[in-house]
Structures are given as structure tokens and as C-alpha cells.
XYZ file of N, CA and C in Angstrom:
750
model
N -2.066 3.612 -25.258
C -2.507 3.505 -23.857
C -3.305 2.216 -23.662
N -3.053 1.528 -22.578
C -3.795 0.310 -22.249
C -4.986 0.676 -21.388
N -6.156 0.228 -21.806
C -7.361 0.469 -21.017
C -7.891 -0.868 -20.523
N -8.043 -0.999 -19.240
C -8.524 -2.237 -18.650
C -9.881 -1.982 -18.026
N -10.882 -2.715 -18.470
C -12.248 -2.478 -18.018
C -12.533 -3.186 -16.710
N -13.494 -2.660 -15.975
C -13.909 -3.279 -14.712
C -14.371 -4.699 -14.952
N -15.116 -4.905 -16.005
C -15.650 -6.231 -16.273
C -14.575 -7.266 -16.472
N -13.439 -6.833 -17.011
C -12.348 -7.772 -17.218
C -11.758 -8.229 -15.905
N -11.797 -7.369 -14.909
C -11.265 -7.746 -13.601
C -12.262 -8.550 -12.815
N -13.489 -8.074 -12.773
C -14.495 -8.717 -11.941
C -14.370 -8.243 -10.514
N -15.460 -7.691 -9.971
C -15.370 -7.176 -8.610
C -15.361 -8.280 -7.581
N -15.509 -9.549 -8.032
C -15.353 -10.651 -7.093
C -13.968 -10.650 -6.478
N -12.963 -10.201 -7.255
C -11.608 -10.095 -6.725
C -11.566 -9.095 -5.584
N -12.235 -7.977 -5.781
C -12.209 -6.933 -4.773
C -12.828 -7.399 -3.479
N -13.845 -8.240 -3.571
C -14.542 -8.690 -2.368
C -14.045 -10.046 -1.867
N -12.977 -10.529 -2.458
C -12.494 -11.840 -2.050
C -12.110 -11.888 -0.590
N -11.704 -10.760 -0.034
C -11.299 -10.744 1.361
C -12.398 -10.269 2.297
N -13.580 -9.949 1.754
C -14.605 -9.343 2.597
C -15.208 -10.345 3.567
N -15.558 -9.858 4.734
C -16.201 -10.679 5.753
C -17.052 -9.768 6.616
N -18.251 -10.218 6.997
C -19.098 -9.357 7.818
C -18.484 -9.112 9.183
N -18.544 -7.881 9.630
C -18.015 -7.542 10.948
C -19.024 -7.914 12.024
N -18.563 -8.597 13.073
C -19.451 -8.967 14.154
C -19.821 -7.754 14.996
N -18.909 -6.813 15.108
C -19.179 -5.593 15.851
C -18.287 -4.490 15.306
N -18.693 -3.261 15.491
C -17.921 -2.143 14.985
C -16.598 -2.053 15.727
N -15.538 -1.860 14.977
C -14.219 -1.701 15.581
C -14.101 -0.269 16.090
N -13.623 -0.105 17.292
C -13.535 1.219 17.900
C -12.120 1.765 17.773
N -12.030 2.942 17.193
C -10.741 3.606 17.028
C -10.540 4.681 18.086
N -9.263 5.035 18.268
C -8.924 6.060 19.242
C -9.095 7.473 18.696
N -9.404 7.575 17.393
C -9.498 8.887 16.755
C -10.550 8.813 15.653
N -11.373 9.843 15.539
C -12.474 9.835 14.564
C -11.988 9.927 13.122
N -10.717 10.251 12.912
C -10.172 10.302 11.552
C -9.871 8.922 10.995
N -9.933 7.908 11.818
C -9.537 6.566 11.429
C -10.740 5.696 11.089
N -10.511 4.681 10.273
C -11.536 3.705 9.954
C -12.365 4.082 8.733
N -13.359 3.251 8.469
C -14.231 3.406 7.308
C -15.371 4.365 7.629
N -15.469 5.442 6.872
C -16.551 6.402 7.081
C -17.845 5.926 6.440
N -17.728 5.275 5.291
C -18.858 4.618 4.634
C -18.286 3.531 3.744
N -19.112 2.546 3.409
C -18.641 1.425 2.604
C -18.431 1.891 1.165
N -17.169 1.874 0.708
C -16.855 2.232 -0.670
C -16.133 1.091 -1.377
N -16.390 -0.119 -0.925
C -15.686 -1.277 -1.454
C -16.195 -1.723 -2.821
N -17.255 -1.072 -3.342
C -17.706 -1.390 -4.692
C -16.859 -0.689 -5.747
N -15.904 0.148 -5.320
C -14.982 0.836 -6.208
C -13.560 0.614 -5.701
N -12.589 1.013 -6.526
C -11.215 0.982 -6.033
C -11.026 2.164 -5.094
N -10.665 1.864 -3.878
C -10.412 2.881 -2.859
C -9.006 2.670 -2.315
N -8.176 3.688 -2.450
C -6.825 3.622 -1.901
C -6.931 3.731 -0.388
N -6.390 2.743 0.341
C -6.456 2.757 1.799
C -5.057 2.554 2.376
N -4.912 2.977 3.598
C -3.636 2.922 4.317
C -3.833 2.174 5.624
N -2.758 1.551 6.106
C -2.798 0.869 7.402
C -1.921 1.628 8.385
N -2.477 1.895 9.557
C -1.675 2.529 10.606
C -0.891 1.455 11.338
N 0.328 1.790 11.708
C 1.248 0.795 12.242
C 1.556 0.970 13.715
N 0.957 1.986 14.325
C 1.199 2.267 15.740
C 0.013 3.063 16.263
N -0.144 3.162 17.577
C -1.251 3.959 18.127
C -1.164 5.412 17.689
N -2.334 6.035 17.542
C -2.406 7.459 17.234
C -2.756 8.186 18.523
N -1.824 8.966 19.017
C -2.017 9.619 20.304
C -2.787 10.925 20.143
N -3.501 11.351 21.181
C -4.294 12.582 21.103
C -3.445 13.777 20.657
N -3.953 14.524 19.698
C -3.251 15.693 19.203
C -2.243 15.421 18.114
N -2.003 14.152 17.804
C -1.034 13.822 16.763
C -1.577 14.217 15.397
N -0.690 14.669 14.528
C -1.123 15.069 13.189
C -0.838 13.961 12.182
N -1.520 14.045 11.055
C -1.360 13.080 9.973
C -0.741 13.787 8.780
N 0.249 13.159 8.161
C 0.923 13.747 7.017
C 2.425 13.674 7.176
N 3.134 14.570 6.538
C 4.592 14.559 6.591
C 5.102 14.994 7.958
N 6.389 14.767 8.178
C 7.018 15.113 9.453
C 6.724 16.573 9.805
N 6.399 16.819 11.082
C 6.594 15.986 12.277
C 5.399 15.096 12.631
N 4.562 14.763 11.660
C 3.390 13.925 11.943
C 3.796 12.456 12.086
N 2.792 11.612 12.318
C 3.051 10.187 12.525
C 3.808 9.606 11.329
N 4.915 8.887 11.558
C 5.714 8.389 10.434
C 4.919 7.536 9.450
N 3.984 6.706 9.957
C 3.217 5.832 9.066
C 2.191 6.595 8.230
N 2.066 7.923 8.466
C 1.119 8.727 7.696
C 1.804 9.625 6.671
N 3.104 9.438 6.451
C 3.827 10.305 5.517
C 3.194 10.267 4.125
N 3.197 11.409 3.466
C 2.653 11.627 2.119
C 1.129 11.652 2.089
N 0.493 11.573 3.249
C -0.965 11.643 3.360
C -1.389 13.100 3.360
N -2.506 13.444 2.696
C -3.333 12.587 1.847
C -3.036 12.746 0.362
N -2.099 13.635 0.004
C -1.919 13.987 -1.408
C -1.531 12.793 -2.276
N -0.633 11.933 -1.767
C -0.154 10.821 -2.585
C -1.305 9.918 -3.027
N -2.179 9.559 -2.096
C -3.298 8.690 -2.436
C -4.286 9.348 -3.382
N -4.529 10.636 -3.199
C -5.460 11.368 -4.062
C -4.912 11.447 -5.484
N -3.636 11.798 -5.622
C -3.031 11.899 -6.950
C -2.965 10.540 -7.635
N -2.568 9.518 -6.882
C -2.434 8.185 -7.474
C -3.790 7.648 -7.941
N -4.833 7.880 -7.172
C -6.163 7.407 -7.563
C -6.589 8.017 -8.892
N -6.249 9.276 -9.129
C -6.592 9.922 -10.401
C -5.867 9.250 -11.564
N -4.620 8.873 -11.349
C -3.870 8.190 -12.404
C -4.504 6.842 -12.723
N -4.888 6.078 -11.700
C -5.532 4.781 -11.924
C -6.822 4.965 -12.718
N -7.605 5.990 -12.376
C -8.856 6.249 -13.088
C -8.613 6.646 -14.535
N -7.579 7.431 -14.783
C -7.304 7.901 -16.142
C -6.769 6.802 -17.051
N -6.091 5.819 -16.480
C -5.475 4.761 -17.276
C -6.357 3.536 -17.460
N -7.504 3.517 -16.830
C -8.348 2.331 -16.881
C -9.811 2.740 -16.829
N -10.674 1.738 -16.917
C -12.102 1.970 -16.740
C -12.581 1.489 -15.373
N -11.652 1.336 -14.469
C -12.030 1.009 -13.102
C -12.864 2.129 -12.509
N -13.833 1.768 -11.703
C -14.554 2.748 -10.912
C -13.691 3.084 -9.706
N -13.242 4.314 -9.614
C -12.266 4.718 -8.599
C -12.860 5.824 -7.741
N -12.641 5.742 -6.443
C -13.031 6.816 -5.535
C -12.027 7.946 -5.693
N -12.509 9.124 -6.092
C -11.631 10.247 -6.387
C -11.836 11.395 -5.408
N -10.780 12.188 -5.238
C -10.837 13.443 -4.486
C -11.305 13.253 -3.047
N -10.926 12.122 -2.464
C -11.210 11.856 -1.053
C -9.940 11.382 -0.367
N -9.775 11.776 0.881
C -8.669 11.230 1.662
C -8.851 9.730 1.806
N -7.745 9.013 1.799
C -7.840 7.566 1.973
C -8.315 7.203 3.364
N -8.930 6.032 3.486
C -9.247 5.501 4.803
C -7.960 4.986 5.439
N -7.885 5.107 6.753
C -6.750 4.592 7.510
C -7.276 3.535 8.469
N -6.826 2.306 8.281
C -7.333 1.175 9.050
C -6.285 0.629 10.010
N -6.773 -0.039 11.025
C -5.960 -0.947 11.827
C -6.088 -2.339 11.209
N -5.033 -3.139 11.319
C -5.129 -4.522 10.858
C -6.189 -5.306 11.637
N -6.555 -4.811 12.808
C -7.545 -5.511 13.629
C -8.984 -5.172 13.221
N -9.180 -4.211 12.348
C -10.512 -3.791 11.928
C -11.015 -4.714 10.817
N -12.112 -5.445 11.032
C -12.630 -6.334 9.980
C -12.980 -5.605 8.689
N -13.268 -4.309 8.752
C -13.618 -3.583 7.534
C -12.460 -3.473 6.553
N -11.236 -3.618 7.019
C -10.096 -3.626 6.107
C -10.236 -4.747 5.085
N -10.881 -5.844 5.474
C -11.012 -6.999 4.599
C -11.804 -6.699 3.329
N -12.505 -5.579 3.278
C -13.275 -5.218 2.084
C -12.397 -4.633 0.983
N -11.195 -4.223 1.343
C -10.352 -3.470 0.417
C -9.089 -4.273 0.109
N -8.947 -4.778 -1.115
C -7.888 -5.757 -1.408
C -6.500 -5.178 -1.602
N -6.380 -3.850 -1.650
C -5.074 -3.219 -1.845
C -4.878 -2.193 -0.744
N -3.792 -2.312 0.007
C -3.549 -1.398 1.121
C -2.094 -0.958 1.120
N -1.889 0.250 1.586
C -0.571 0.881 1.596
C -0.073 1.031 3.032
N 1.223 0.835 3.237
C 1.824 1.089 4.542
C 3.246 1.592 4.329
N 3.707 2.467 5.242
C 5.040 3.040 5.067
C 5.730 3.214 6.418
N 7.022 3.524 6.344
C 7.847 3.742 7.545
C 7.670 2.598 8.549
N 7.893 1.385 8.056
C 7.615 0.191 8.864
C 8.620 -0.021 9.985
N 9.659 0.780 10.035
C 10.565 0.712 11.174
C 9.913 1.173 12.461
N 8.742 1.830 12.341
C 8.011 2.324 13.504
C 6.833 1.422 13.878
N 6.791 0.216 13.359
C 5.672 -0.683 13.638
C 5.579 -1.018 15.126
N 4.353 -0.931 15.654
C 4.046 -1.358 17.014
C 2.689 -2.063 16.966
N 2.674 -3.312 16.541
C 1.427 -4.048 16.398
C 1.183 -4.926 17.617
N -0.057 -4.903 18.110
C -0.417 -5.830 19.183
C -0.811 -7.172 18.583
N -1.124 -8.135 19.431
C -1.404 -9.495 18.957
C -2.630 -9.531 18.045
N -3.643 -8.722 18.348
C -4.839 -8.692 17.511
C -4.516 -8.146 16.118
N -3.665 -7.151 16.057
C -3.274 -6.588 14.766
C -2.397 -7.561 13.978
N -1.516 -8.268 14.647
C -0.690 -9.273 13.964
C -1.583 -10.353 13.364
N -2.596 -10.796 14.123
C -3.535 -11.800 13.606
C -4.310 -11.249 12.413
N -4.701 -9.972 12.471
C -5.409 -9.357 11.361
C -4.547 -9.220 10.125
N -3.264 -8.916 10.307
C -2.321 -8.850 9.196
C -2.243 -10.199 8.492
N -2.128 -11.258 9.268
C -2.067 -12.593 8.686
C -3.347 -12.915 7.913
N -4.496 -12.653 8.532
C -5.762 -12.969 7.876
C -5.935 -12.170 6.594
N -5.587 -10.899 6.634
C -5.750 -10.047 5.456
C -4.972 -10.600 4.266
N -3.727 -10.968 4.496
C -2.898 -11.443 3.395
C -3.321 -12.829 2.913
N -3.626 -13.730 3.812
C -3.978 -15.085 3.404
C -5.352 -15.167 2.760
N -6.210 -14.192 3.010
C -7.532 -14.187 2.387
C -7.551 -13.463 1.052
N -6.408 -12.997 0.602
C -6.339 -12.403 -0.719
C -5.939 -10.956 -0.752
N -5.689 -10.334 0.397
C -5.280 -8.941 0.421
C -3.858 -8.758 -0.075
N -3.550 -7.525 -0.480
C -2.232 -7.203 -1.018
C -1.727 -5.937 -0.346
N -0.464 -5.938 0.055
C 0.155 -4.799 0.715
C 1.256 -4.196 -0.143
N 1.230 -2.886 -0.277
C 2.366 -2.138 -0.797
C 3.092 -1.552 0.402
N 4.322 -1.999 0.606
C 5.148 -1.546 1.732
C 6.196 -0.593 1.168
N 6.192 0.649 1.636
C 6.917 1.703 0.955
C 7.625 2.627 1.955
N 8.522 3.435 1.433
C 9.100 4.550 2.181
C 9.798 4.109 3.470
N 10.797 3.255 3.326
C 11.620 2.883 4.478
C 12.941 2.334 3.948
N 13.902 2.197 4.835
C 15.189 1.665 4.407
C 16.084 1.378 5.596
N 17.301 0.996 5.281
C 18.296 0.739 6.312
C 17.871 -0.332 7.305
N 18.159 -0.085 8.574
C 17.895 -1.083 9.614
C 16.412 -1.203 9.965
N 15.575 -0.322 9.410
C 14.142 -0.440 9.668
C 13.575 -1.767 9.181
N 14.275 -2.401 8.260
C 13.772 -3.663 7.731
C 13.734 -4.745 8.812
N 14.569 -4.637 9.837
C 14.580 -5.636 10.906
C 13.260 -5.626 11.677
N 12.716 -4.436 11.942
C 11.423 -4.340 12.626
C 10.326 -4.922 11.760
N 10.354 -4.599 10.482
C 9.351 -5.141 9.556
C 9.420 -6.667 9.500
N 10.613 -7.209 9.381
C 10.774 -8.663 9.327
C 10.273 -9.319 10.610
N 10.501 -8.686 11.742
C 10.047 -9.241 13.016
C 8.532 -9.439 13.011
N 7.794 -8.404 12.603
C 6.340 -8.513 12.621
C 5.812 -9.427 11.519
N 6.452 -9.430 10.360
C 5.994 -10.332 9.305
C 6.230 -11.785 9.688
N 7.309 -12.054 10.401
C 7.560 -13.424 10.842
C 6.565 -13.844 11.925
N 6.147 -12.887 12.766
C 5.104 -13.207 13.736
C 3.797 -13.537 13.032
N 3.490 -12.792 11.987
C 2.223 -12.983 11.284
C 2.268 -14.165 10.324
N 3.376 -14.331 9.637
C 3.495 -15.344 8.582
C 4.802 -16.114 8.742
N 4.912 -16.912 9.795
C 6.190 -17.587 10.057
C 6.616 -18.561 8.967
N 5.656 -19.018 8.167
C 5.973 -20.020 7.145
C 6.445 -19.412 5.826
N 6.460 -18.091 5.719
C 6.826 -17.449 4.457
C 8.002 -16.500 4.655
N 8.791 -16.346 3.591
C 9.977 -15.493 3.638
C 9.901 -14.411 2.568
N 10.617 -13.333 2.808
C 10.803 -12.318 1.776
C 11.844 -12.808 0.782
N 11.649 -12.417 -0.477
C 12.634 -12.768 -1.489
C 12.789 -11.608 -2.462
N 13.959 -11.477 -3.088
C 14.147 -10.428 -4.086
C 13.274 -10.685 -5.310
N 12.790 -9.624 -5.925
C 12.033 -9.720 -7.158
C 12.879 -9.169 -8.305
N 12.773 -9.808 -9.472
C 13.456 -9.276 -10.641
C 12.435 -8.963 -11.726
N 12.928 -8.470 -12.851
C 12.038 -7.996 -13.914
C 11.168 -9.089 -14.529
N 11.517 -10.353 -14.301
C 10.715 -11.432 -14.865
C 9.413 -11.657 -14.106
N 9.276 -11.071 -12.928
C 8.068 -11.303 -12.135
C 6.875 -10.625 -12.808
N 5.712 -11.306 -12.816
C 4.515 -10.744 -13.466
C 4.110 -9.370 -12.969
N 4.455 -9.020 -11.735
C 4.029 -7.723 -11.213
C 4.672 -6.566 -11.981
N 5.773 -6.827 -12.636
C 6.441 -5.778 -13.404
C 6.039 -5.789 -14.879
N 5.069 -6.655 -15.215
C 4.661 -6.784 -16.613
C 3.156 -6.887 -16.804
N 2.386 -6.677 -15.749
C 0.945 -6.931 -15.836
C 0.155 -5.756 -16.400
N 0.740 -4.601 -16.520
C 0.071 -3.440 -17.120
C 1.111 -2.690 -17.953
N 1.985 -1.960 -17.302
C 3.163 -1.426 -17.982
C 4.254 -2.488 -17.988
N 5.108 -2.435 -18.990
C 6.310 -3.259 -18.996
C 7.438 -2.447 -18.369
N 7.766 -2.809 -17.136
C 8.848 -2.126 -16.432
C 10.172 -2.625 -16.997
N 11.004 -1.712 -17.459
C 12.227 -2.104 -18.151
C 13.463 -2.080 -17.279
N 13.361 -1.470 -16.108
C 14.520 -1.425 -15.225
C 14.070 -1.245 -13.786
N 14.756 -1.918 -12.872
C 14.523 -1.731 -11.445
C 15.568 -0.809 -10.837
N 16.408 -0.258 -11.681
C 17.427 0.686 -11.237
C 16.799 2.080 -11.212
N 16.059 2.352 -10.145
C 15.314 3.601 -10.040
C 16.014 4.545 -9.068
N 15.672 5.819 -9.205
C 16.266 6.819 -8.331
C 15.419 6.967 -7.072
N 16.068 7.112 -5.949
C 15.391 7.326 -4.676
C 16.135 8.405 -3.913
N 15.402 9.122 -3.068
C 16.055 10.133 -2.238
C 16.911 9.493 -1.158
N 16.697 8.215 -0.896
C 17.517 7.526 0.101
C 18.911 7.265 -0.459
N 19.885 7.084 0.413
C 21.273 6.993 -0.017
C 21.687 5.588 -0.416
N 20.837 4.612 -0.188
C 21.153 3.230 -0.550
C 20.414 2.850 -1.836
N 20.875 1.805 -2.471
C 20.264 1.336 -3.712
C 18.894 0.728 -3.435
N 17.853 1.170 -4.138
C 16.520 0.591 -3.942
C 16.482 -0.894 -4.305
N 15.704 -1.638 -3.542
C 15.482 -3.056 -3.810
C 13.981 -3.325 -3.816
N 13.591 -4.325 -4.604
C 12.191 -4.745 -4.671
C 12.108 -6.165 -4.133
N 11.367 -6.324 -3.043
C 11.232 -7.607 -2.376
C 9.769 -8.024 -2.386
N 9.517 -9.317 -2.181
C 8.141 -9.793 -2.170
C 7.949 -10.935 -1.201
N 6.690 -11.163 -0.829
C 6.301 -12.308 -0.003
C 5.176 -13.019 -0.735
N 5.373 -14.282 -1.075
C 4.388 -15.057 -1.806
C 3.708 -16.069 -0.903
N 2.438 -16.384 -1.217
C 1.749 -17.441 -0.485
C 2.120 -18.800 -1.074
N 1.506 -19.851 -0.594
C 1.886 -21.200 -1.015
C 1.524 -21.487 -2.463
N 0.679 -20.643 -3.053
C 0.307 -20.813 -4.452
C 1.144 -19.945 -5.385
N 2.065 -19.190 -4.827
C 2.896 -18.315 -5.633
C 2.314 -16.940 -5.862
N 1.175 -16.635 -5.230
C 0.593 -15.290 -5.353
C 1.376 -14.330 -4.481
N 1.761 -13.215 -5.046
C 2.463 -12.199 -4.283
C 1.488 -11.502 -3.349
N 1.742 -11.578 -2.047
C 0.871 -10.960 -1.057
C 1.316 -9.558 -0.689
N 2.589 -9.276 -0.888
C 3.136 -7.965 -0.549
C 4.319 -7.664 -1.445
N 4.408 -6.426 -1.887
C 5.607 -5.942 -2.564
C 6.244 -4.913 -1.637
N 7.544 -5.041 -1.448
C 8.256 -4.221 -0.473
C 9.256 -3.344 -1.201
N 9.008 -2.046 -1.173
C 9.930 -1.077 -1.772
C 10.965 -0.681 -0.718
N 12.060 -1.394 -0.711
C 13.098 -1.177 0.299
C 14.105 -0.143 -0.212
N 14.446 0.824 0.635
C 15.288 1.953 0.234
C 14.664 2.710 -0.936
N 13.355 2.814 -0.906
C 12.631 3.419 -2.017
C 11.384 4.100 -1.471
N 10.779 4.965 -2.281
C 9.607 5.707 -1.824
C 8.820 6.194 -3.035
N 7.992 5.317 -3.620
C 7.233 5.734 -4.803
C 6.173 6.773 -4.454
N 5.608 6.695 -3.249
C 4.516 7.610 -2.924
C 4.991 9.044 -2.764
N 6.274 9.227 -2.499
C 6.798 10.589 -2.414
C 6.700 11.278 -3.776
N 6.964 10.520 -4.831
C 6.816 11.070 -6.181
C 5.346 11.306 -6.516
N 4.452 10.424 -6.036
C 3.022 10.666 -6.253
C 2.605 11.975 -5.580
N 3.052 12.131 -4.345
C 2.650 13.304 -3.568
C 3.035 14.604 -4.258
N 4.233 14.644 -4.809
C 4.763 15.887 -5.377
C 4.656 15.924 -6.896
N 3.804 15.083 -7.459
C 3.715 15.014 -8.924
C 3.138 16.276 -9.545
N 2.483 17.115 -8.755
C 1.966 18.378 -9.292
C 2.927 19.545 -9.062
N 4.135 19.213 -8.612
C 5.162 20.230 -8.393
C 6.000 20.356 -9.665
N 6.069 21.554 -10.214
C 6.779 21.758 -11.479
C 8.263 21.429 -11.387
N 8.813 21.391 -10.186
C 10.242 21.129 -10.028
C 10.542 19.644 -9.818
N 9.512 18.809 -9.762
C 9.724 17.374 -9.583
C 10.062 16.753 -10.937
N 11.142 15.981 -11.057
C 11.530 15.398 -12.355
C 10.415 14.532 -12.937
N 9.979 14.858 -14.152
C 8.832 14.178 -14.745
C 9.103 12.700 -14.991
N 10.323 12.342 -15.382
C 10.624 10.931 -15.643
C 10.527 10.098 -14.369
N 11.030 10.626 -13.257
C 10.956 9.904 -11.991
C 9.508 9.768 -11.538
N 8.723 10.825 -11.744
C 7.306 10.770 -11.374
C 6.573 9.725 -12.195
N 6.788 9.720 -13.510
C 6.119 8.744 -14.368
C 6.505 7.320 -13.993
N 7.781 7.112 -13.687
C 8.235 5.780 -13.289
C 7.536 5.326 -12.013
N 7.431 6.215 -11.043
C 6.775 5.865 -9.780
C 5.308 5.506 -10.008
N 4.630 6.229 -10.875
C 3.235 5.899 -11.182
C 3.128 4.553 -11.897
N 4.057 4.248 -12.778
C 4.010 2.964 -13.480
C 4.122 1.798 -12.492
N 5.036 1.911 -11.540
C 5.155 0.856 -10.528
C 3.846 0.736 -9.752
N 3.285 1.856 -9.312
C 2.052 1.813 -8.538
C 0.890 1.211 -9.293
N 0.728 1.591 -10.558
C -0.370 1.040 -11.368
C -0.195 -0.462 -11.536
N 1.020 -0.910 -11.804
C 1.243 -2.354 -11.897
C 0.898 -3.065 -10.595
N 1.271 -2.475 -9.472
C 0.953 -3.099 -8.188
C -0.561 -3.265 -8.024
N -1.306 -2.236 -8.373
C -2.768 -2.292 -8.216
C -3.366 -3.387 -9.102
N -2.982 -3.416 -10.361
C -3.608 -4.375 -11.262
C -3.147 -5.805 -11.008
N -1.943 -5.969 -10.510
C -1.560 -7.312 -10.057
C -2.449 -7.720 -8.887
N -2.628 -6.828 -7.925
C -3.445 -7.140 -6.736
C -4.872 -7.495 -7.127
N -5.457 -6.788 -8.096
C -6.856 -6.994 -8.455
C -7.066 -8.177 -9.390
N -5.991 -8.732 -9.939
C -6.144 -9.846 -10.870
C -5.505 -11.133 -10.361
N -5.014 -11.143 -9.146
C -4.391 -12.349 -8.589
C -4.982 -12.634 -7.210
């Protein structure tokens, strides 16, 4: 087992994107945003991609699409990160859900988003997406496929017109920075072949990994289900752990 200590990472990486908020960001729902500052530890956070309407639920369908696998996937995954490393990890708490327009998101260098075919970002959120990534933030884009990629590309081009998505192969450091991933031929519940895409900044740092036609968090969510295939679950956790440690060391 590989154990990576907090000191080896340095929490300066975690705070590389932090910036003082000029005023508190106001959300439409009390379930959203930062409840208290937990940026001194690894905290799994999620980004909402559309307005949350009154009475809407969070979690699997029929809840908001961008909230799928909430909160179990983040809770289970955080435990795996804590068990495999000496990182200080926030455990047994629901993840924070941020808007890209909330300055407090800048405190957390790793963020999750899913079902990006349902993205409805306003101009302030598009600007926040750009700032988050260029200041050192990292996005895991998960649980989508098919024509939904067109909506995602539209918003990423608005935010980062100078950068393009590109396919990733096994030679990329993100697949070798903790576990050695031996194959990208993974199983997904979607009917198309999973692809791994990325967006790099001008220095070659990967700002986002895009799990297209794939859904690693679904395996995290159901990892305590005895009927879930153990090999698929372990593979999904290996990808997630690599994503986190790449984000915290680049």
C-alpha cells in the first residue's frame, strides 16, 4: 500500500486558489454553499450546474441531475482517500455544493460535477469557472455521455476559449501518480465506450479530467452493496484517488 503524507503534499497546494470573499454569496437554498471553513483538510465538494428550484430534491433521480449519487458517493470516496493516505480528510459529512460564482469555492482545489448536459450557467458562473481553473482548481467531470458533451463544450469554450479538450492515454501522469492504471478499457452502465478526456492549461497542468460515457461515482455510491462487482468498484476508486492526488500535487 502506498501512503502519502500531508507534509509531502503541502497544504499550500490546497490554498493555491483561495481568495478572500468581499461579501457573502447568497444562495437560493440553505443546503448550498459552505457551512463552515474546512479548507484546512481535504473536503470533497460538488458544483451545481443549474438553479435549484424550491422543493427540488438532491440525490438520484427524480432529483436534480447535477446532484446524482449525492451524498453517498462523496462520503464513501472520502473514506477511501483517508484510508490510503495520511491526508487530513473531512469524513462522514455531506459534501458542500457550490456555485462557480461563490468565492468560497476557491478554497477547495478539487471539485466534482456531473450530468453536464443540464448545464445552465450565467455569465457570473462562467467567469467563476474560468477563474477557478486558471488559479489552480481541478474539476472531475463525471456521469454523462452521448450528445450531452455538446452542452459541456459550449460552456467550457465560453469560459476557456483558448483551450481544447483532448483524449488522454495511459502515459498521462494522472494515471500513474498514485496507482498505476493499467487499462482505460473500463466497464460503464452506459451503452457507449468510455473515454477519458482532459483540458490542460498553458503549462501543461491538467485542469479537468472528463469521464465521458462513464460514471465512477456510481460505483463509489454503491460500493457498500454486496451485489456490486468488487473489481469494478476497486477500479473506480483507483481512478478517483489518482485524480485527487494529481490535483493536490500539480
